[in-house]
Phi, psi and omega in degrees: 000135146346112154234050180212142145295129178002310190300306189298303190292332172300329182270330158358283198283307171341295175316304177292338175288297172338309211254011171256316159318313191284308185326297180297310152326318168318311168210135196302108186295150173288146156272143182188025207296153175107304197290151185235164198233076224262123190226056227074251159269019174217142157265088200216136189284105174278068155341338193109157169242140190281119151293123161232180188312169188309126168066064162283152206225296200224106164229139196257189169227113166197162167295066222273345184261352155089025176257354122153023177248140180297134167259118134339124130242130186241095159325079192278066188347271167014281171296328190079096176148179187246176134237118191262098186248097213279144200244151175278312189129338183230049182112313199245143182248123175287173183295181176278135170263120169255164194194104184308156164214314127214213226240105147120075195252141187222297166258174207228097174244097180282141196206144169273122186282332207256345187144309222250052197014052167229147168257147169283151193245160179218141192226155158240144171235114201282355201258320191232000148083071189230149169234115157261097198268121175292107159299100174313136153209188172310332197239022173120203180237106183305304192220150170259172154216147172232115188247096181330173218207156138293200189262114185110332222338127205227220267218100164316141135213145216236134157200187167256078146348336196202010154071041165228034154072345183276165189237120172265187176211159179223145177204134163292116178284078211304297197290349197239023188007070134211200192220129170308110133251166199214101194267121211264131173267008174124341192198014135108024147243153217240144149296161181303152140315146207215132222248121157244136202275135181232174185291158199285159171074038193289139203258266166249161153239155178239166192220143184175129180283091200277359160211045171080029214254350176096032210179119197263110182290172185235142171209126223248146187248133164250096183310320165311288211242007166089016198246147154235102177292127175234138183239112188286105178317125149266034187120298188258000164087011168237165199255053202289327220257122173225124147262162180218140168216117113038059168261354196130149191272176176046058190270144186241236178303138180233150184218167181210125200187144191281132158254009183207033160059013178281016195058352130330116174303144163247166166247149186242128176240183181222118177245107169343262210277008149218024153106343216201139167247145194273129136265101164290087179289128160311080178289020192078174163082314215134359172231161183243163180254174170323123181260187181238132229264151130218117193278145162261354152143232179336332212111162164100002204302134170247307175227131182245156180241090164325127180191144187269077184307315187277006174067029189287334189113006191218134200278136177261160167236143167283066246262144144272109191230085170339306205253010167235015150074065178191183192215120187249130192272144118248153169297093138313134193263344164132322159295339177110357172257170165224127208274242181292174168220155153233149189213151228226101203267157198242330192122171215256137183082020189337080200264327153219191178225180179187134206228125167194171171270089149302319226225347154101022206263323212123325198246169174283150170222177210203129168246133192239104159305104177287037209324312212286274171307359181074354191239187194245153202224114173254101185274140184255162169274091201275000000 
């Protein structure tokens, strides 16, 4: 049941961004830019940080000019807009290119939509209930489209939905408690959307195939009531099927990554207001197990990224924890559990992470979205 109104729930996410600002204000992040940062099993250089638009929220990794170096891309709320920060090749980045899209721009995904072998950005827009696609070409990004969404739309994730090799999209829909598909025709126009109902206040998705069926599934945070819904492929890119489990109110980002080499996704959530992100092991068929708790310190986990920082061969994760201006690794241990962590202060208000070798060495390095400061924070991997 509802404990909020109509009124109430529309103003929400505005409100919870307010009470994440004051929060994060509250205390002064350590400085150290330049400086490296040795924790054990982890090293990490804080290369410098990029100013981009107002309030960044979800910044990804991708090769968006194809010359074989990692790019930067960043939502930027605030602002209404992207920011695209083009990579050298030895760590550093030029500035940001910015590309209006609408008003309260929130998730991010790239994928090539049309075709034509470049990738393309898919935007969410939370204020005016929009989906935007950046056209990728030889000459930038040329052109837009804007595709209606439900209401509040939040955090993307892209697949190929219906086995015809084209990359869809699916969003969660915060104010309309469902998740958006968008069936990709082939060249990078979208069929109408077609809407699944999920527990209230839905936040992000992940796309994975969790049970094994050849068929790539959704799987959804619910902020309101605390659910992780999973919708079940049928094949054909549509969801008739929901199962849900229970972890706690105030879930923010979900990932799906093997942590225990069975080739199975487990799932990963960030529960804001306790601290701790839930893991969720793939016992195969369609089931998980109970999940399991890790706190990452103060409070505040906003996103975590599965990644192999310590180069062991098994993916660690990269928590963004908003209210302790920092970026906390945990050690995978090889089973999907985690021991140790090391943490990293990023600049104040840390809203996602993002993992790719900016500098070509071999290792994982971390790009940090910064809401409070505006900026993007890169750490390299020594």
């Amino acid at each position: 049941m509802r404990t909020m109104n109509d009124t109430t729930k529309w103003l929400f996410p505005a409100v919870l961004v307010l009470v994440v600002m004051m929060l994060a204000a509250l205390t002064t992040p350590p400085s150290g830019r330049g400086l490296s940062y040795s924790q054990g099993f982890a090293t990490l250089t804080d290369a410098g940080t990029y100013d981009v638009g107002a309030n960044p929220f979800v910044v990804v990794t991708e090769d968006i000019d194809s010359n074989g170096t990692a790019d930067l891309v960043v939502t930027n709320h605030g602002a209404g807009g992207i920011s695209v920060l083009m990579g050298r090749g030895d760590g550093q980045f030029d500035g940001p290119a910015d590309f209006p899209t609408g008003a309260g721009t929130f998730g991010v995904a790239t994928a090539d939509f049309d075709g034509d072998g470049t990738p393309d950005i898919a935007i969410s827009n939370e204020l005016n209930n929009t989906l935007s696609i950046l056209f990728n070409s030889v000459d930038g990004f040329a052109s837009k489209a804007d595709i209606p969404a439900g209401g509040g739309p939040h955090v993307v994730a892209v697949a190929d939905f219906n086995g015809d090799a084209a990359v869809d999209i699916a969003v969660p829909n915060f104010h309309a408690d469902s998740v958006s598909v968008l069936l990709n025709q082939g060249d990078g126009t979208f069929e109408e959307k077609v809407d699944f109902g999920v527990h209230g206040q839905p936040f992000s998705a992940a796309a994975a195939d969790l049970n094994g069926d050849g068929s790539i599934d959704l799987a959804v945070t619910s902020y309101e009531e605390g659910f992780i819904d999973i919708l079940w492929n049928d094949g054909n890119g549509a969801f008739p099927y929901r199962s849900a489990m229970e972890l706690g109110s105030d879930l923010w980002s979900i990932a799906a990554a093997d942590l225990n080499g069975d080739t199975l996704p487990e799932l990963i959530a960030t529960r804001y207001s306790s601290g701790a992100v839930s893991v969720l092991i793939n016992g195969g068929g369609g089931s998980f197990s109970q999940p399991q708790d890790y706190l990452t310190g103060s409070g505040g986990p906003c996103w975590a990224t599965p990644c192999d920082i310590d180069g062991d061969g098994w993916l660690d994760l990269a928590v963004a924890d908003g209210l302790a201006h920092k970026v906390t690794v945990l050690k995978n241990e090889g089973d999907g559990t985690f021991k140790d962590k090391a943490e990293f202060s990023t600049g104040k208000g840390p809203s996602s992470s993002a993992a790719a070798d900016f500098d070509g060495n071999g290792t994982t390095d971390l790009a940090v979205a910064n809401w409070e400061s505006s900026q993007i924070v890169v750490f390299l991997n020594k």
